[in-house]
Short mmCIF file of C-alpha atoms in Angstrom, two decimals:
data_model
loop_
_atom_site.label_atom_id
_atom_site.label_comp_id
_atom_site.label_asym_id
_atom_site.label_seq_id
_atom_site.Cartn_x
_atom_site.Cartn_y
_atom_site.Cartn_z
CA UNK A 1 -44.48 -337.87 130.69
CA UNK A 2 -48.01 -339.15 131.91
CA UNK A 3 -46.57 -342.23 133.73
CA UNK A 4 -44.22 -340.09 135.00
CA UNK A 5 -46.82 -337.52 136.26
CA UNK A 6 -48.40 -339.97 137.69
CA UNK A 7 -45.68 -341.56 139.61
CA UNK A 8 -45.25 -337.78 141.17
CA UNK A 9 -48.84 -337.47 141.72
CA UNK A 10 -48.98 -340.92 143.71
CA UNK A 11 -45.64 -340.55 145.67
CA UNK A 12 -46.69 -336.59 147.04
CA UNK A 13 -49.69 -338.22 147.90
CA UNK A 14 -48.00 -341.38 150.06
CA UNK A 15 -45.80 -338.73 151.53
CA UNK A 16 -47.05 -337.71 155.49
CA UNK A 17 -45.36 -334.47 155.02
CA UNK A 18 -46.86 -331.15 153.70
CA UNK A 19 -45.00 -330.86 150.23
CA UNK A 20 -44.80 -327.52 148.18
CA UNK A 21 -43.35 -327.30 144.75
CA UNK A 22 -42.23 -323.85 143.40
CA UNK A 23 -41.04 -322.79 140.54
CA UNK A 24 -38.15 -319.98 140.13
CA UNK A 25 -40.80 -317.28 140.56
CA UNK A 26 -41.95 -318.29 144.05
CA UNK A 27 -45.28 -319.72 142.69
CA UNK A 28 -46.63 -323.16 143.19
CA UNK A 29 -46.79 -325.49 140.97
CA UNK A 30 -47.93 -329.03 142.63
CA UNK A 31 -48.39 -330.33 146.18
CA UNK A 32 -50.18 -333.43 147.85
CA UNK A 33 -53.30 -333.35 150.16
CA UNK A 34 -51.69 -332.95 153.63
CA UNK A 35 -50.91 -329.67 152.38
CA UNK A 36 -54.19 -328.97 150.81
CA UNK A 37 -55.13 -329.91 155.04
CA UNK A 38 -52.61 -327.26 156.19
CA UNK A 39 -53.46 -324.62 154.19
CA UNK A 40 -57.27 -324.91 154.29
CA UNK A 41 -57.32 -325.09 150.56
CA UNK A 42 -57.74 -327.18 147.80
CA UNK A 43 -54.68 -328.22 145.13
CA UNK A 44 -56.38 -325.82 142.40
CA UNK A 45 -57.22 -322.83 144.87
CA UNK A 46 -53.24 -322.78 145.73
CA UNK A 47 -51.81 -323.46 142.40
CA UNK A 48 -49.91 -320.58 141.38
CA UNK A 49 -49.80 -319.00 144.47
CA UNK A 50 -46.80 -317.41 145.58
CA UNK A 51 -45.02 -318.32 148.55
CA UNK A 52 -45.16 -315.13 150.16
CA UNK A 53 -49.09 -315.40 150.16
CA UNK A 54 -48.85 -319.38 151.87
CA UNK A 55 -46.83 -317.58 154.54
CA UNK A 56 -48.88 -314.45 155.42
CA UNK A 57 -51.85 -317.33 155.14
CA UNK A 58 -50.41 -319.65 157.72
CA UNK A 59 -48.67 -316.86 159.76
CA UNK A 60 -45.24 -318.46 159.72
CA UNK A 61 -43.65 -317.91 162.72
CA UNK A 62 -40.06 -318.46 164.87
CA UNK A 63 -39.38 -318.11 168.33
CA UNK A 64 -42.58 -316.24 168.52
CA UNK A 65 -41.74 -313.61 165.85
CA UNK A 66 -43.05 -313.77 161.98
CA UNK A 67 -40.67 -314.50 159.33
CA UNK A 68 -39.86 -311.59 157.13
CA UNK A 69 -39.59 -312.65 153.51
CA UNK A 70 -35.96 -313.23 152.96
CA UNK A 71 -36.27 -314.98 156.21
CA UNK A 72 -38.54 -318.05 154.97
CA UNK A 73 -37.15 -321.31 153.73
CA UNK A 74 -38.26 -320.54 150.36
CA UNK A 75 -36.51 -317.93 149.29
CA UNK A 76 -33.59 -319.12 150.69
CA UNK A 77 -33.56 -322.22 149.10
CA UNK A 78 -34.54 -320.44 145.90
CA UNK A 79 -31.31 -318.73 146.96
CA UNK A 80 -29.39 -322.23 146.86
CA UNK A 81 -29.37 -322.45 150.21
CA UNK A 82 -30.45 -326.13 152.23
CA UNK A 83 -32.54 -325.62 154.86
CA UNK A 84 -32.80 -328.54 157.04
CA UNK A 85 -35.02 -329.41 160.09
CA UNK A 86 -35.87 -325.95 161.48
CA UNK A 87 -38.71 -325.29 163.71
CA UNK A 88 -41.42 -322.82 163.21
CA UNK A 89 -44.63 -322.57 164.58
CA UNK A 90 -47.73 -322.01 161.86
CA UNK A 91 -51.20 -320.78 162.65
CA UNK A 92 -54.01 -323.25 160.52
CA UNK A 93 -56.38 -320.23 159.00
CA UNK A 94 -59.50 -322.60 159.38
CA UNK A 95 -59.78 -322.67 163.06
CA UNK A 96 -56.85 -320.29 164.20
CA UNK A 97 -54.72 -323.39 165.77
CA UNK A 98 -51.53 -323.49 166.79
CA UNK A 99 -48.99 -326.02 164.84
CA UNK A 100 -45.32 -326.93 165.71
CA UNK A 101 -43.18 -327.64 162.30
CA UNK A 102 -40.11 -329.02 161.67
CA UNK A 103 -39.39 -327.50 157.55
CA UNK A 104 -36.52 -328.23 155.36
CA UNK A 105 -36.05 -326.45 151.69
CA UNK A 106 -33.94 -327.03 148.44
CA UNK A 107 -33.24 -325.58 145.61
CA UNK A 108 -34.26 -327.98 142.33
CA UNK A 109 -31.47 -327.69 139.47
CA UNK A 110 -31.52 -328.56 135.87
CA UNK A 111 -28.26 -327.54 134.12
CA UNK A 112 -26.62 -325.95 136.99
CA UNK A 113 -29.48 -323.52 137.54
CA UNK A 114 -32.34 -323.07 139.96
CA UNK A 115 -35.19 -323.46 138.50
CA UNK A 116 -37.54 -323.98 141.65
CA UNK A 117 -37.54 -324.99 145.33
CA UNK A 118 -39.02 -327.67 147.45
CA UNK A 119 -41.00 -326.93 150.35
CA UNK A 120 -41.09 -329.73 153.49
CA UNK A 121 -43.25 -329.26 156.77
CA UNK A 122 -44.08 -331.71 158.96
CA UNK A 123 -46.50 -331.31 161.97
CA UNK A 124 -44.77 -332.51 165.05
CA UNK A 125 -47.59 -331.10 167.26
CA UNK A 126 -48.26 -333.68 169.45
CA UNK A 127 -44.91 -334.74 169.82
CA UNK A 128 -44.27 -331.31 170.90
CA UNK A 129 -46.84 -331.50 173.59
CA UNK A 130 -45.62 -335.19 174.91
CA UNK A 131 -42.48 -333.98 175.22
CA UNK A 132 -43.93 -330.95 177.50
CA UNK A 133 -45.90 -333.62 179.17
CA UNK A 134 -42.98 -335.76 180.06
CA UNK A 135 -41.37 -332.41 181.27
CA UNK A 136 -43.91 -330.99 183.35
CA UNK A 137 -44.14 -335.10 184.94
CA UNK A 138 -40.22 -334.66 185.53
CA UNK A 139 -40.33 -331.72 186.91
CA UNK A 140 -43.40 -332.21 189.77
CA UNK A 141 -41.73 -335.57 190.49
CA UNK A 142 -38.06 -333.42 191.28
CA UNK A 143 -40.24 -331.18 193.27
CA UNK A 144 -42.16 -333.96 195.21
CA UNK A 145 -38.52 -335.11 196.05
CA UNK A 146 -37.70 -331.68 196.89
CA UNK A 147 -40.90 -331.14 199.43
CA UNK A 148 -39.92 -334.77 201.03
CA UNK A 149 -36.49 -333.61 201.66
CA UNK A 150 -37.77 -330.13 203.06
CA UNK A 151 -40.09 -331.54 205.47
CA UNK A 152 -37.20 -334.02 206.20
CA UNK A 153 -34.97 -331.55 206.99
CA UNK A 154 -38.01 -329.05 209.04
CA UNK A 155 -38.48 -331.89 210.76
CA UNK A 156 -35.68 -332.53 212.12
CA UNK A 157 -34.98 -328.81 213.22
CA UNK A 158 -38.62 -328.60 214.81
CA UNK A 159 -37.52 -331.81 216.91
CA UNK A 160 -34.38 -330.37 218.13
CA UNK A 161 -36.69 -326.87 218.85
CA UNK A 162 -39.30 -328.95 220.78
CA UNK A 163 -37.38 -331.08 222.83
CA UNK A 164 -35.06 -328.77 223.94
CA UNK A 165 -37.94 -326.74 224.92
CA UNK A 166 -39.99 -329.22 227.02
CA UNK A 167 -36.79 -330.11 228.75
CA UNK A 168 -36.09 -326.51 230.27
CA UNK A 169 -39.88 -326.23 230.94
CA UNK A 170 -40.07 -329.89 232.76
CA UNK A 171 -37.04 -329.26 234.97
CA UNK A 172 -36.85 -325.74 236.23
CA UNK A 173 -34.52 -326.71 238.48
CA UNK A 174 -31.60 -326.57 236.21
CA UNK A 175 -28.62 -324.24 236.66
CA UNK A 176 -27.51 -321.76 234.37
CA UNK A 177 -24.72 -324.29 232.62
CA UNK A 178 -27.80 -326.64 231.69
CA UNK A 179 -29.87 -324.19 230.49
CA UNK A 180 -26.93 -322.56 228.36
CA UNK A 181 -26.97 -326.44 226.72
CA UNK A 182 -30.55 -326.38 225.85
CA UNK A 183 -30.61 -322.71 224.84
CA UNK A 184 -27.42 -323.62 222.17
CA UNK A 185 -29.35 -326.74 220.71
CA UNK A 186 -32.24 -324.23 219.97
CA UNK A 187 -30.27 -321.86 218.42
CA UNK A 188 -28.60 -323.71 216.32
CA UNK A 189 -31.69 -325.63 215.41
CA UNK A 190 -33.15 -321.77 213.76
CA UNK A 191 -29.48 -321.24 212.35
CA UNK A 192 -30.18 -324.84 210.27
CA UNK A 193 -34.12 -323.76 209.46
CA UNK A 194 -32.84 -320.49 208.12
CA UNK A 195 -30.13 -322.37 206.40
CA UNK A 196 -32.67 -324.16 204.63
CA UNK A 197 -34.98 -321.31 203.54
CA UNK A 198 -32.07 -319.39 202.47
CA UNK A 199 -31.34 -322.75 199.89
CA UNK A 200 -34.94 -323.05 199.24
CA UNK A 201 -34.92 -319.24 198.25
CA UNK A 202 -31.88 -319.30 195.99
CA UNK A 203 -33.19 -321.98 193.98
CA UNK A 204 -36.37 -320.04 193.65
CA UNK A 205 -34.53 -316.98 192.59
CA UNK A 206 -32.78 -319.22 189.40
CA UNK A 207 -29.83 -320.78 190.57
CA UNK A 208 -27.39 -321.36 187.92
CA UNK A 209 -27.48 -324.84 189.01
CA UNK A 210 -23.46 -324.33 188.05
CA UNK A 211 -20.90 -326.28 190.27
CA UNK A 212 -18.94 -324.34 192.76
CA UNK A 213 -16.27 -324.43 194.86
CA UNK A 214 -16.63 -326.35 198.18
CA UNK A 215 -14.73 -325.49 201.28
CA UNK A 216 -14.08 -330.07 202.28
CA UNK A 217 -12.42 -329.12 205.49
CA UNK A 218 -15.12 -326.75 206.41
CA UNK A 219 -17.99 -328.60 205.52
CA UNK A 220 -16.27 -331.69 207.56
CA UNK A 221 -16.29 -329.55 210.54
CA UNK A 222 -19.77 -328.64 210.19
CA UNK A 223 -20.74 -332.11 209.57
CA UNK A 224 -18.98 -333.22 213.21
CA UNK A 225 -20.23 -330.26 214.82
CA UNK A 226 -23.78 -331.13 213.85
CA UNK A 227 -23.43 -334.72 214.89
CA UNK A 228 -21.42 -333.90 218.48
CA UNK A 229 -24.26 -331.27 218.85
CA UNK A 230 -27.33 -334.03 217.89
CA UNK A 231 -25.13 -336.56 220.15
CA UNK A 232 -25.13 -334.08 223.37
CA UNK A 233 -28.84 -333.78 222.76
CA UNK A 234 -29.52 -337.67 222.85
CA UNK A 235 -27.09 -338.05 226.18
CA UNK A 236 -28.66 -334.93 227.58
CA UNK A 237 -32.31 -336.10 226.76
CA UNK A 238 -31.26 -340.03 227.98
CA UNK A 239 -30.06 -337.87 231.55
CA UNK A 240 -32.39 -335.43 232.26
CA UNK A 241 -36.14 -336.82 231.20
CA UNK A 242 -37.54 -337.86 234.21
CA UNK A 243 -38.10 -341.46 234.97
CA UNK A 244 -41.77 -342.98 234.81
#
């Protein structure tokens, strides 16, 4: 029984994981230092200790709310049932930190009946916060790419804006036909720029980011307008800038 004591005693120990043994009652009956760490206690302060208390302790908590009692892994695997891998999020009473668990629970049988349960946590904290970190990286590089498009796209309807412009104010000679051209590239240079803002704001608002239908012959149309429109523009800008 010693050796065997022992060999429990120096594998809870090896184990990275906080470990918590209970018997049928709820109470605790053995656990390994990275517990002891967790709770802020030493083995013999939590021996006996019901599970109930551990949980008010570390303020045991899931998607932000705190576990009623039926709720906690515990008492459902004193229940029989397995818990396995389930997140919670655990306040540490010595300094009021913030940890992010992953817990799993069983019921221990002898005979066919429960006579305790087994208690996992493991502290996946700063895994938690890489991940975050590798999200908040993603997302400001899809943002960067966003802005370069943006500016592409302004860019290109500012152009259109400006040249037009400096062409009817170079050559007021031109008769009304001419000016009608210039006047229509500048109008439907703002129709694109509002175009734009109008996608910029819908993605602001939370876009599904769903697929939907796409009018192909319509969108083809617009796409050869566009390019007989930007095509008139070079021809018109190749004819009418004066010579130097």
């Amino acid at each position: 029984v010693q050796e065997q004591l022992l060999e429990l005693s120096t594998l809870l120990a090896s184990m990275p994981e906080a470990v918590f043994i209970f018997d049928a009652e709820g109470r605790l009956v053995d656990t390994n230092p990275v517990a002891e760490q967790l709770c802020g206690r030493s083995r013999a302060q939590l021996l006996g200790t019901p599970y109930t208390e551990i949980a008010r302790r570390l303020s045991v908590q899931r998607d932000e709310q705190l576990l009623e009692e039926p709720e906690l892994a515990v008492a459902r695997a004193l229940r029989g049932e397995s818990v396995h891998n389930e997140p919670r999020v655990v306040v540490r009473p010595q300094d009021g930190s913030r940890l992010d668990l992953v817990v799993s629970a069983s019921a221990m049988r002898a005979d066919g009946q429960i006579i305790g349960a087994l208690w996992l946590a493991r502290d996946v904290t700063e895994l938690r916060s890489l991940q975050q970190r590798v999200a908040d990286t993603e997302r400001h590089s899809a943002l960067g790419q966003m802005a370069s498009g943006l500016a592409h796209d302004f860019n290109n309807v500012l152009n259109t804006i400006t040249q037009a412009a400096a062409l009817v104010r170079m050559r007021p000679d031109l008769d009304r036909t001419q000016r009608d051209v210039y006047v229509e590239l500048i109008e439907t240079a703002a129709r694109q720029g509002a175009e734009i803002i109008q996608r910029v704001r819908d993605y602001v608002r939370g876009g599904s980011g769903e697929p939907t239908p796409v009018d192909v012959p319509r969108l083809m149309q617009e796409a050869l307008e566009l390019t007989r429109t930007r095509t008139g523009q070079v021809a018109i800008l190749r004819d009418f800038w004066p010579k130097t």
